[in-house]
Short mmCIF file of C-alpha atoms and ligand atoms in Angstrom, two decimals:
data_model
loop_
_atom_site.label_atom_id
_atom_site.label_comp_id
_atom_site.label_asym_id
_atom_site.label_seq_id
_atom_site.Cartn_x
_atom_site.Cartn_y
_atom_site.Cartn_z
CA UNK A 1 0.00 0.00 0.00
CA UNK A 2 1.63 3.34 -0.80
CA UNK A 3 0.30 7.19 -1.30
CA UNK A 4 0.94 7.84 -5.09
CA UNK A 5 0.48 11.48 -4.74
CA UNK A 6 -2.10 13.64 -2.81
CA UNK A 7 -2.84 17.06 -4.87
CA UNK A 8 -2.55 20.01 -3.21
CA UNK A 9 -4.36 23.56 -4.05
CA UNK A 10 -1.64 25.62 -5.24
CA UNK A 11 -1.95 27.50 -1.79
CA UNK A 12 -0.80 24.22 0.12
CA UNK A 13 2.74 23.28 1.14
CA UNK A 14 4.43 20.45 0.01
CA UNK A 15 3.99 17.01 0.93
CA UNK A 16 6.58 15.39 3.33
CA UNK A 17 7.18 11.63 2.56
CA UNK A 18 8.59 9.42 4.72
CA UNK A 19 9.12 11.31 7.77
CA UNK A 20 7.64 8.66 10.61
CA UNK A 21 6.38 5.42 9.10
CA UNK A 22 7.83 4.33 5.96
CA UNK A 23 5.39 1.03 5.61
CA UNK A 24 2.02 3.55 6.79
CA UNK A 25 0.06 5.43 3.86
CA UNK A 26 0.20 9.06 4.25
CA UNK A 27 -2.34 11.62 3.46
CA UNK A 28 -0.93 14.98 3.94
CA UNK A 29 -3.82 18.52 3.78
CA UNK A 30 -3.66 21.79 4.14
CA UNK A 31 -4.87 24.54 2.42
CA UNK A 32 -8.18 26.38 1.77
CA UNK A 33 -9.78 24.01 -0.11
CA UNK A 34 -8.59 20.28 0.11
CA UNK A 35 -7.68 18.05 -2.88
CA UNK A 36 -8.03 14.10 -3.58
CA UNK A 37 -5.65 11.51 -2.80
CA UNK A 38 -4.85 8.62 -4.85
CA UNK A 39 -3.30 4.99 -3.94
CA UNK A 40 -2.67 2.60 -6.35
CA UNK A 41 -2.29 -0.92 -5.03
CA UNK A 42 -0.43 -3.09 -7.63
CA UNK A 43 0.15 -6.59 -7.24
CA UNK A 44 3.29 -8.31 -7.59
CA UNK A 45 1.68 -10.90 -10.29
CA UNK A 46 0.32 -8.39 -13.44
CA UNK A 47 -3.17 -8.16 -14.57
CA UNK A 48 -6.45 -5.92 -14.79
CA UNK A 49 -6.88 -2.94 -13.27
CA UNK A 50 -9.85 -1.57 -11.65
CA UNK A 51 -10.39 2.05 -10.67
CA UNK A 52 -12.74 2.66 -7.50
CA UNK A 53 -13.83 6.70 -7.03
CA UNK A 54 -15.51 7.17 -3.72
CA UNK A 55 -16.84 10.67 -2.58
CA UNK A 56 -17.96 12.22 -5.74
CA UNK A 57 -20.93 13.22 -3.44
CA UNK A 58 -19.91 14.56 -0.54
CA UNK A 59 -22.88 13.75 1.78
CA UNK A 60 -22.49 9.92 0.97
CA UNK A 61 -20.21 8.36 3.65
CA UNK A 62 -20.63 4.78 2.56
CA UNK A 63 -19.21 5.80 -0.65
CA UNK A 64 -15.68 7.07 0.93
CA UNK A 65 -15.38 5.45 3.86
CA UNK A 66 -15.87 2.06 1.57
CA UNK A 67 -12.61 3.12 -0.78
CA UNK A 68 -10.97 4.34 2.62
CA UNK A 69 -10.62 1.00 4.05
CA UNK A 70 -9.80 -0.52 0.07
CA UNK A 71 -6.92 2.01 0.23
CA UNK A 72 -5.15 1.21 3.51
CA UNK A 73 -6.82 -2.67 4.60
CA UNK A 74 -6.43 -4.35 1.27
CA UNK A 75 -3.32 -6.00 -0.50
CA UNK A 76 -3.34 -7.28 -4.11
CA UNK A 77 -1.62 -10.05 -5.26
CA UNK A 78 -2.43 -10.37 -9.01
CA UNK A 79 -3.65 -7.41 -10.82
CA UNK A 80 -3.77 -3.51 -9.76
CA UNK A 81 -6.59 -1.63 -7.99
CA UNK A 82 -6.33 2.02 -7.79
CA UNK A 83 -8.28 4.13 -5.80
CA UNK A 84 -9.31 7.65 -5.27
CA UNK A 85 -11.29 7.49 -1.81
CA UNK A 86 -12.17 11.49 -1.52
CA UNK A 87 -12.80 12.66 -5.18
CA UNK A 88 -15.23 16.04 -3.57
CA UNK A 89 -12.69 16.01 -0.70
CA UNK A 90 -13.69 20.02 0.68
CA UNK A 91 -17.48 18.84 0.28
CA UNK A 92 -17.05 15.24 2.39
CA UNK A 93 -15.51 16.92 4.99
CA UNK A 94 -18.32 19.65 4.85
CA UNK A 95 -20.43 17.22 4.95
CA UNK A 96 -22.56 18.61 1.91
CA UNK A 97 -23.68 16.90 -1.69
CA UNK A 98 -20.91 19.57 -3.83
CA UNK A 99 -20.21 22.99 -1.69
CA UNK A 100 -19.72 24.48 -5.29
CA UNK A 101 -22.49 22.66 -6.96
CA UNK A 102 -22.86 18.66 -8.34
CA UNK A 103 -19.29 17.04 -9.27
CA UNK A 104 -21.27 14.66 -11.11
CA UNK A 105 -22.52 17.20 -13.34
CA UNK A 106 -19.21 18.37 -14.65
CA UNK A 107 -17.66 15.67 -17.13
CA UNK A 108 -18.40 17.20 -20.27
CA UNK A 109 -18.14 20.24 -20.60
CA UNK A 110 -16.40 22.58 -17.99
CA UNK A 111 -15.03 26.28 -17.79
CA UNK A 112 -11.94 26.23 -16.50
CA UNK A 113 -12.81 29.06 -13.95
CA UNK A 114 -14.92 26.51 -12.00
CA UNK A 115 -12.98 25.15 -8.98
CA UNK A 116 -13.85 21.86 -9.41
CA UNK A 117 -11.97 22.28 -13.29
CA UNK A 118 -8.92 20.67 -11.39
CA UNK A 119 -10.09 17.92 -9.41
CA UNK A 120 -12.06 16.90 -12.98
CA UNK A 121 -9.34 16.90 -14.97
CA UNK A 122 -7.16 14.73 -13.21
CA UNK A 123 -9.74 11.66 -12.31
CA UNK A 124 -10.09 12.36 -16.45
CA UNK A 125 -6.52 11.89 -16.95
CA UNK A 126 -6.64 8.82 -14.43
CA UNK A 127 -10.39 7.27 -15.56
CA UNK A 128 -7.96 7.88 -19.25
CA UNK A 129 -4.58 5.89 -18.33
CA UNK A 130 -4.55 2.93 -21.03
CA UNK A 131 -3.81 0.37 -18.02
CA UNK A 132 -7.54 1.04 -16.32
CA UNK A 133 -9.63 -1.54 -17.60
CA UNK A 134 -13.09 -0.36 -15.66
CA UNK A 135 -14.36 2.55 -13.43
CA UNK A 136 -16.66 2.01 -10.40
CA UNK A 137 -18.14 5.36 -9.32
CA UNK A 138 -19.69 5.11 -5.52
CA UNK A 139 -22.28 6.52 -4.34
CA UNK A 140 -25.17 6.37 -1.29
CA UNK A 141 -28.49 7.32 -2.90
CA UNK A 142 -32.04 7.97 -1.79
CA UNK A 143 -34.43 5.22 -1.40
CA UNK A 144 -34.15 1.28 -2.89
CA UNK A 145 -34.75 1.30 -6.42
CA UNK A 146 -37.95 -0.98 -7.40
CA UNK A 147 -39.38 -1.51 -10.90
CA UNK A 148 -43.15 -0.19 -9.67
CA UNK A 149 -43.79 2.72 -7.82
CA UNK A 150 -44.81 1.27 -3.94
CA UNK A 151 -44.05 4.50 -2.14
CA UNK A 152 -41.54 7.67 -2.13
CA UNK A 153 -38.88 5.61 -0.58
CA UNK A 154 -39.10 2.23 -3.17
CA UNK A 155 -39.84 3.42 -6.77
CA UNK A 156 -38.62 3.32 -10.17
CA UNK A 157 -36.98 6.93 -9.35
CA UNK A 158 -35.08 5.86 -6.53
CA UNK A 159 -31.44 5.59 -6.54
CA UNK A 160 -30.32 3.05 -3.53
CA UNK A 161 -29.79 -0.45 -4.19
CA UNK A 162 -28.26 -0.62 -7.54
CA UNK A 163 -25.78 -0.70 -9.84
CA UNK A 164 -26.11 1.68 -12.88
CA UNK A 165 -25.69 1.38 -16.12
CA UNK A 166 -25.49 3.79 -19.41
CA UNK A 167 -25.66 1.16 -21.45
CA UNK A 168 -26.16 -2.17 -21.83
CA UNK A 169 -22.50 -3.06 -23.87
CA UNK A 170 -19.35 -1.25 -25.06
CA UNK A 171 -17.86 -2.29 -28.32
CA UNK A 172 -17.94 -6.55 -27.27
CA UNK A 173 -15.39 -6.79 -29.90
CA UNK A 174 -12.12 -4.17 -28.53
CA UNK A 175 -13.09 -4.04 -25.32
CA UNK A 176 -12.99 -6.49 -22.31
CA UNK A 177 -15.64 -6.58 -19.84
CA UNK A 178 -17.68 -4.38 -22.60
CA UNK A 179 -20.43 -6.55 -21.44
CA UNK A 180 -21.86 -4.29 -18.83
CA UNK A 181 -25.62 -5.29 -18.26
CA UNK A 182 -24.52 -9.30 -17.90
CA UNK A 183 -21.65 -8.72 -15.12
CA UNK A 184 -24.08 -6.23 -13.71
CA UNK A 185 -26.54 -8.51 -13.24
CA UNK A 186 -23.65 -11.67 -12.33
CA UNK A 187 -22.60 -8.72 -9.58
CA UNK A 188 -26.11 -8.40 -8.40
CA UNK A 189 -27.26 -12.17 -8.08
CA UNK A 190 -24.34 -13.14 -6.13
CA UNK A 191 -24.95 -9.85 -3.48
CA UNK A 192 -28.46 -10.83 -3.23
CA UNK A 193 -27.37 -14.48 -2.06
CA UNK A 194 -26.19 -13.03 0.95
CA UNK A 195 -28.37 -9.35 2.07
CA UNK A 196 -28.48 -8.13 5.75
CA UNK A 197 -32.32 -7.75 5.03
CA UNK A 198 -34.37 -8.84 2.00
CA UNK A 199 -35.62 -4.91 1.43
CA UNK A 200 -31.94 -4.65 0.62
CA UNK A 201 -31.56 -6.32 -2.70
CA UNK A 202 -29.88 -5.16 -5.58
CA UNK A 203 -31.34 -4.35 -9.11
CA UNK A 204 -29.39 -3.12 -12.50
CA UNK A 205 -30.74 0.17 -13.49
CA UNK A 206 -30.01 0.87 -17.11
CA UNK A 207 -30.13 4.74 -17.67
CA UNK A 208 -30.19 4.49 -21.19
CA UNK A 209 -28.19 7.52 -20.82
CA UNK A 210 -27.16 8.41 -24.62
CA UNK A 211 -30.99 8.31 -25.63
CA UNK A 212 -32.84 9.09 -22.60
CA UNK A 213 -30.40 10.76 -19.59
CA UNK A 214 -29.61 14.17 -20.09
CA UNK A 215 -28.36 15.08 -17.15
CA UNK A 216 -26.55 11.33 -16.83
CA UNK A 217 -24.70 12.84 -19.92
CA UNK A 218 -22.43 14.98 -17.94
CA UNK A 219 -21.68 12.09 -15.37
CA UNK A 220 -18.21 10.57 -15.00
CA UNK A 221 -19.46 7.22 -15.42
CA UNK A 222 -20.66 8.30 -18.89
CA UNK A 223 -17.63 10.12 -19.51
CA UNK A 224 -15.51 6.70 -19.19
CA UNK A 225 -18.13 4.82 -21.05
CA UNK A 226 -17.41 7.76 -23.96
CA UNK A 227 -13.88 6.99 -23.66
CA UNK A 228 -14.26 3.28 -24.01
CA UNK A 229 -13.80 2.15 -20.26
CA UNK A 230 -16.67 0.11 -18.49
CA UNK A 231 -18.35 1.82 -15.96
CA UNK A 232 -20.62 1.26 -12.88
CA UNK A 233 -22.39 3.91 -10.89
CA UNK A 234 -22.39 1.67 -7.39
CA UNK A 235 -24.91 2.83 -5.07
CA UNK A 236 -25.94 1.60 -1.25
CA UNK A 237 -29.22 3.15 0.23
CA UNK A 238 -28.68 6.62 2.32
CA UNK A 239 -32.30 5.16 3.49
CA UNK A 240 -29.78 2.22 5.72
CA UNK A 241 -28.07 3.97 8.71
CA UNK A 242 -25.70 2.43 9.72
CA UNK A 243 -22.50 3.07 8.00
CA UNK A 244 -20.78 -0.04 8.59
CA UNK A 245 -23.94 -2.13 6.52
CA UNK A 246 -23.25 0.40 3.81
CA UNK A 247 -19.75 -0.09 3.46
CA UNK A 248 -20.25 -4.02 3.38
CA UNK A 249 -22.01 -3.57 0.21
CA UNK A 250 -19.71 -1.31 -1.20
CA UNK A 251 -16.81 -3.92 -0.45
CA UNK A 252 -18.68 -6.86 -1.11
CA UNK A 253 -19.50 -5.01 -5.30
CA UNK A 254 -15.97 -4.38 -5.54
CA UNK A 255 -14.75 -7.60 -4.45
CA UNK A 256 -17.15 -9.45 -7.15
CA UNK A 257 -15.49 -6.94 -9.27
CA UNK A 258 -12.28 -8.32 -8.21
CA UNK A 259 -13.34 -11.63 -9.20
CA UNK A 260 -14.42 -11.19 -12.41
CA UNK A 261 -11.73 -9.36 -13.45
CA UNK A 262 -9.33 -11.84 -12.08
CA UNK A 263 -7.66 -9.46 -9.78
CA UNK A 264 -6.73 -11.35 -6.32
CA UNK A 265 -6.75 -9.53 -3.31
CA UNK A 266 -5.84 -9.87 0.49
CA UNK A 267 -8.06 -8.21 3.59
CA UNK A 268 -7.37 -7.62 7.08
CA UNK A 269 -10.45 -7.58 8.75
CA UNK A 270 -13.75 -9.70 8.43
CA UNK A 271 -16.31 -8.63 6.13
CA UNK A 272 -19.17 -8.72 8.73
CA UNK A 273 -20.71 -5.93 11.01
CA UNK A 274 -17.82 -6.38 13.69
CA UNK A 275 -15.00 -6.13 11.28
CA UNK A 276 -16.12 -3.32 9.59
CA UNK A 277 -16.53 -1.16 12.04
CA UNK A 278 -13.72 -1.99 14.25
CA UNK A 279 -12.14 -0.90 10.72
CA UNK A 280 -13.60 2.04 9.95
CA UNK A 281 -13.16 3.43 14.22
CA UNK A 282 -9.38 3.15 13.52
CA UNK A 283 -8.47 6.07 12.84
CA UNK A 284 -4.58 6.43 13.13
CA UNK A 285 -3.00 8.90 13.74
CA UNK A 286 -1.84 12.67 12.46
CA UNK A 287 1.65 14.13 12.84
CA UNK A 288 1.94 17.32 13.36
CA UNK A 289 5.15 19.60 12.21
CA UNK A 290 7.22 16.36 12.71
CA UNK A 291 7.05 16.92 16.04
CA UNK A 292 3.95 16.31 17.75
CA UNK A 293 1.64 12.86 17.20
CA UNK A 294 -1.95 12.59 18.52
CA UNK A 295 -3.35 9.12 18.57
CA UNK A 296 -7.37 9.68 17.21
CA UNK A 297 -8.83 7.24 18.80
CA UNK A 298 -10.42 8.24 21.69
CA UNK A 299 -8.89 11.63 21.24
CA UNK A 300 -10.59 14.72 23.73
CA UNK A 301 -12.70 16.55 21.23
CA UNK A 302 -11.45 19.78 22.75
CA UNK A 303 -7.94 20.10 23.25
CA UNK A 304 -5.91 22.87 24.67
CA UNK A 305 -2.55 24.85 24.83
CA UNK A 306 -0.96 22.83 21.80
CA UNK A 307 2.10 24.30 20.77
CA UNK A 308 1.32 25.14 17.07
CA UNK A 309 3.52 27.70 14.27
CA UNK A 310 3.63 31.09 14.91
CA UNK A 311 3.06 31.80 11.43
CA UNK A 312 1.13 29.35 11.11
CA UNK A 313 2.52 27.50 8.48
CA UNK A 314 1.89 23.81 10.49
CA UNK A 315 2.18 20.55 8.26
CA UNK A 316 -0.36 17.79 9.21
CA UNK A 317 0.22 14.46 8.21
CA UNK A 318 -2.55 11.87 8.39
CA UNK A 319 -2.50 7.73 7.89
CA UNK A 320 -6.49 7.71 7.41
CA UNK A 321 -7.27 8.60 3.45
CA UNK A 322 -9.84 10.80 4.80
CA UNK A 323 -7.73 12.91 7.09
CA UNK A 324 -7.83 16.62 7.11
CA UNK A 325 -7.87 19.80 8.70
CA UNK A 326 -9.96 22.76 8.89
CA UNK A 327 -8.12 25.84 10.36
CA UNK A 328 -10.81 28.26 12.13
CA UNK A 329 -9.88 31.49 13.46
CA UNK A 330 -9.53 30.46 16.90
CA UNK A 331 -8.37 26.48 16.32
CA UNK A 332 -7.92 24.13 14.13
CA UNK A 333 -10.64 21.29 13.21
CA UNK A 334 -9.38 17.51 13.07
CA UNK A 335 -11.62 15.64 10.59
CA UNK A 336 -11.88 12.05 9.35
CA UNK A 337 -14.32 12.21 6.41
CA UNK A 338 -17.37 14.10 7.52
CA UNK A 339 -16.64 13.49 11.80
CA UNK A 340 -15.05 16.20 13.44
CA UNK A 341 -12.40 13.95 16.07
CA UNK A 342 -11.24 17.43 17.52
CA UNK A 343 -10.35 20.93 18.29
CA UNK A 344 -6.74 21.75 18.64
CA UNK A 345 -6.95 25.42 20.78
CA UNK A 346 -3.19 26.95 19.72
CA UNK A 347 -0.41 28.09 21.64
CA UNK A 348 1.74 30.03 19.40
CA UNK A 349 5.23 29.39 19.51
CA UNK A 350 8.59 29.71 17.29
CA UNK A 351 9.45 25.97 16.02
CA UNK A 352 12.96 26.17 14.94
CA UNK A 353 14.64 24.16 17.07
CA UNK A 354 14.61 20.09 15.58
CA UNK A 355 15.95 17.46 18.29
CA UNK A 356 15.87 13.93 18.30
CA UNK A 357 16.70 10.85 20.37
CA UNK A 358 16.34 12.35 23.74
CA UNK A 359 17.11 10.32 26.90
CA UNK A 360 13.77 8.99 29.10
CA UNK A 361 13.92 6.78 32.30
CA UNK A 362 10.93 4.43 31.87
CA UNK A 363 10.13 2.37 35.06
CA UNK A 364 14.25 2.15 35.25
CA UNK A 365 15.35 1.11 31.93
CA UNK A 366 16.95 4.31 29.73
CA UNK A 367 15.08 4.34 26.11
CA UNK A 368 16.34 6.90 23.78
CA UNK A 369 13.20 8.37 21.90
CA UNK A 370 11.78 10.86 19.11
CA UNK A 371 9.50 13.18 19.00
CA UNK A 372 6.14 12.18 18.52
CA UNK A 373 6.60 8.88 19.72
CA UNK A 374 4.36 7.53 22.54
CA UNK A 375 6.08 5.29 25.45
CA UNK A 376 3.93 3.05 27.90
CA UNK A 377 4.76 2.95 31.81
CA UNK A 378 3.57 1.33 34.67
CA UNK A 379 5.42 2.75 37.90
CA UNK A 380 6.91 6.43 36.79
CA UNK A 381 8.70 8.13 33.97
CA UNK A 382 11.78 10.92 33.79
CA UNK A 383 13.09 12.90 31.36
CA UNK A 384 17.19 12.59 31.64
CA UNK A 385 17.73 16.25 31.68
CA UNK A 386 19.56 17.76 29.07
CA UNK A 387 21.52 21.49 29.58
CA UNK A 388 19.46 23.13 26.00
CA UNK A 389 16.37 21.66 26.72
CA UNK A 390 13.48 22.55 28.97
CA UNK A 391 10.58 20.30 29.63
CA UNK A 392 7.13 20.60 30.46
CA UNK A 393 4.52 17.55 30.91
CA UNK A 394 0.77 18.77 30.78
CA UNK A 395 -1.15 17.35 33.83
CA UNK A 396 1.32 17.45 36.27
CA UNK A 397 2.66 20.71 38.25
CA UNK A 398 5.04 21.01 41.13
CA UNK A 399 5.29 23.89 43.18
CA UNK A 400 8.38 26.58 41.53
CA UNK A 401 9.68 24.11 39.01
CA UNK A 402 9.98 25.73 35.54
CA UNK A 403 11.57 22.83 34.27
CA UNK A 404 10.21 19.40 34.69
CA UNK A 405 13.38 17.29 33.51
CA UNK A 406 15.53 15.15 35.81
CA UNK A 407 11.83 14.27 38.01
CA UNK A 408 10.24 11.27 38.58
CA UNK A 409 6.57 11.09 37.98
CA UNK A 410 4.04 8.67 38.41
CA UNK A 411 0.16 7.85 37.90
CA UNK A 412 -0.96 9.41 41.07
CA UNK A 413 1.35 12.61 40.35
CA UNK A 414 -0.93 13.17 36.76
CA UNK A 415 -4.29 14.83 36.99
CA UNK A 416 -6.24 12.87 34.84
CA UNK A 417 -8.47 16.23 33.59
CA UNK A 418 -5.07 17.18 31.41
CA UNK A 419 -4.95 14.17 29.62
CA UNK A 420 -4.86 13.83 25.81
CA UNK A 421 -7.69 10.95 25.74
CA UNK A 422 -11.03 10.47 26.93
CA UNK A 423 -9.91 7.06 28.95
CA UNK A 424 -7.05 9.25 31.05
CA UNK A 425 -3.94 7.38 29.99
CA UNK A 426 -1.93 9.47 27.98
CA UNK A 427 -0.52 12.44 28.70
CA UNK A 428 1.53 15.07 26.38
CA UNK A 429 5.46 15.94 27.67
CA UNK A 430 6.78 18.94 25.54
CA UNK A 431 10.31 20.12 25.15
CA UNK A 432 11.51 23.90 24.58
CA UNK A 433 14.67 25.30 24.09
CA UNK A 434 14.73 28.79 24.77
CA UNK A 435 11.26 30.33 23.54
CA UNK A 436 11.26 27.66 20.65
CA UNK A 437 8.98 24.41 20.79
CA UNK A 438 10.97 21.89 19.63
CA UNK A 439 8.51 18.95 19.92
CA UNK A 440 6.40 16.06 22.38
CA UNK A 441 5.75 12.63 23.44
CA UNK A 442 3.26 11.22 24.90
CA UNK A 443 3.48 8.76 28.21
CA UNK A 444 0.83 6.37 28.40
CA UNK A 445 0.00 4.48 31.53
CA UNK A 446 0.08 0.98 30.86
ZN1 ZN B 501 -24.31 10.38 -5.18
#
């Protein structure tokens, strides 16, 4: 699994590789408005490649948080999948359908001054690459499609439940898997073996988009079709609420997908209710200025005095696809997809002063560490003082000390109100040298 490239509005900064965990995906945003990532996982045995584009919509969460767990708990042996989990990334995290209008209205034709022009160009250029071999476009739409009209919620006009078609076949003769209505309706029998609740079977719904479907006309699924790559519109039903039954469908479409394209793949979780969303609550982690790490599970939703830029010029790094940040006058906003995890409240400091392997006395045994790394102990822990360096740990105070290297401190000495996570256990220790932050770690009791 590995980041390809994340791209940035031009008023971003630049994306640092590398920096803590060379086998963990990054995602790296900033920036006023945020831009899609893309992962391609190739496997080591060539073959087909499928492309999977989640959050076209940004008020569909099965249809990113679906490609988010593709991206970073899937491996693929034979064949290539490549995925773009967050195509309307500013709109998912917002929460809304397309903050500047419908995505999925702009594949034809498209002034350049619109600012989704960018972001539609390159899933073009990618939905374009001669190696793609078919395009699944994911979505979570109203209702559960039926052929009669029984009610506003199941009807011939509803959305959920299917997978959509423009047409029925694409040039059988040049191009494989051209046969779009029959592995749409393969895709669709084998789902239905196997639903959570009868009400949620699957149908094909054929558009008929070239005769019939203006508005399907500017779609990207139609804009593939045009440029002679099968493509499915997949959609769950926003009418099922809990996430983690829309997601199974998602997986379960693409993994029949897998199969009939012969691509073989690797998961690390169970495709059932559990193992989904013990998936989709891990949230990682997000580095911040290569200095700082917050752990975001279980993470205070409010979170004070962090020692942020000056200029304000901080770097966030993510290992969740759908990490981001939100900077607000008075904080920052952490955000995975559309859930807020927290508010960082700043402390402004100068951050030129790098450091690394400093010396810590856990339980009695020296460990040399970095910054942003988080150590467990049971009995005490004590910074090794060092002449340049000053310390502070948030949640414990003793009378006149400025400096809070060189002492011994245990559970009972840490007042469980200061700590990072909900549960009480881990608690932030930050290092200065002169007036510049150069960086923390977090103690966890064990
Ligand atoms: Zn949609």
């Amino acid at each position: 699994m590995r980041l390809l490239w994340v791209f940035f509005a031009a008023c971003a900064v630049t994306f640092a590789a590398g920096v803590w965990d060379e086998n963990q995906t990054k995602a790296h945003q900033s920036g006023e408005f945020l831009r899609f990532g893309f992962y391609k996982l190739d496997g080591a045995v060539k073959g087909n490649t499928l492309l999977v584009v989640g959050g076209v919509h940004g008020d569909e969460p099965g249809g990113y948080f679906a490609p988010a767990l593709l991206a970073t708990h899937y491996r693929i042996k034979k064949g290539s999948l490549w995925i773009v989990p967050n195509l309307n990334f500013e709109s998912i995290i917002r929460n809304r359908r397309g903050v500047f209008g419908d995505m999925n209205r702009k594949f034809a034709a498209l002034k350049e001054s619109d600012t989704d022009y960018e972001t539609v160009q390159k899933i073009k250029e990618i939905i374009d690459d001669p190696q793609v071999k078919m395009v699944l476009n994911l979505h979570d739409g109203h209702g559960f499609y039926r052929e009669r009209w029984e009610n506003t919620i199941f009807n011939p006009k509803a959305w959920g439940q299917t997978l959509v078609i423009d047409q029925k076949t694409l040039e059988l003769d040049s191009v494989p898997f051209g046969n779009m209505d029959e592995l749409a309706t393969k895709i669709t029998e084998n789902l239905n073996k196997r639903l959570k609740d009868d009400l949620h079977y699957f149908s094909v719904r054929n558009t008929e988009t070239r005769n019939k479907d203006e508005a399907m006309r500017l779609s990207l699924t139609y804009y593939a079709v045009t440029h002679l790559k099968p493509a499915f519109g997949q959609e769950t039903s926003k009418n099922i609420n809990a996430l983690a039954v829309k997601v199974e469908y998602h997986l379960r479409l693409i993994e029949e997908m897998m199969k009939l394209m012969d691509i073989e793949y690797e998961r690390d979780f169970e495709l059932n209710f559990k193992g989904i969303q013990k998936a989709l609550n891990s949230y990682g982690k997000v580095w911040i200025n290569d200095k700082m790490a917050f752990n975001l599970i279980d993470l205070r939703n409010v979170l004070r005095f962090i020692p942020l830029d000056k200029n304000k010029e901080d770097r966030f790094i993510f290992n969740h696809p759908l990490g981001a940040v939100k900077r607000r006058e008075d904080r920052v906003d952490i955000y995975i997809g559309n859930q807020r995890v927290s508010s960082l409240y700043p402390q402004y400091f100068d951050q030129n002063c790098s450091i690394n392997l400093v010396q810590v006395d856990v339980d009695g045994r020296t460990r040399r560490l970095n910054m942003g790394m988080t150590f467990a102990f049971a009995d005490y822990f004590k910074v090794i003082p060092r002449e340049d360096l000053r310390i502070n740990v948030i949640g414990f105070s003793a009378e006149g000390v400025k400096n809070e290297s060189g002492i011994k401190i245990a559970k009972k000495d840490l007042e469980t109100r200061f700590s990072e996570d909900v549960g009480g256990k881990m608690y932030r220790v930050e290092f200065y040298r002169n007036e510049d932050f150069c960086g923390t770690m977090n103690a966890r009791i064990k």
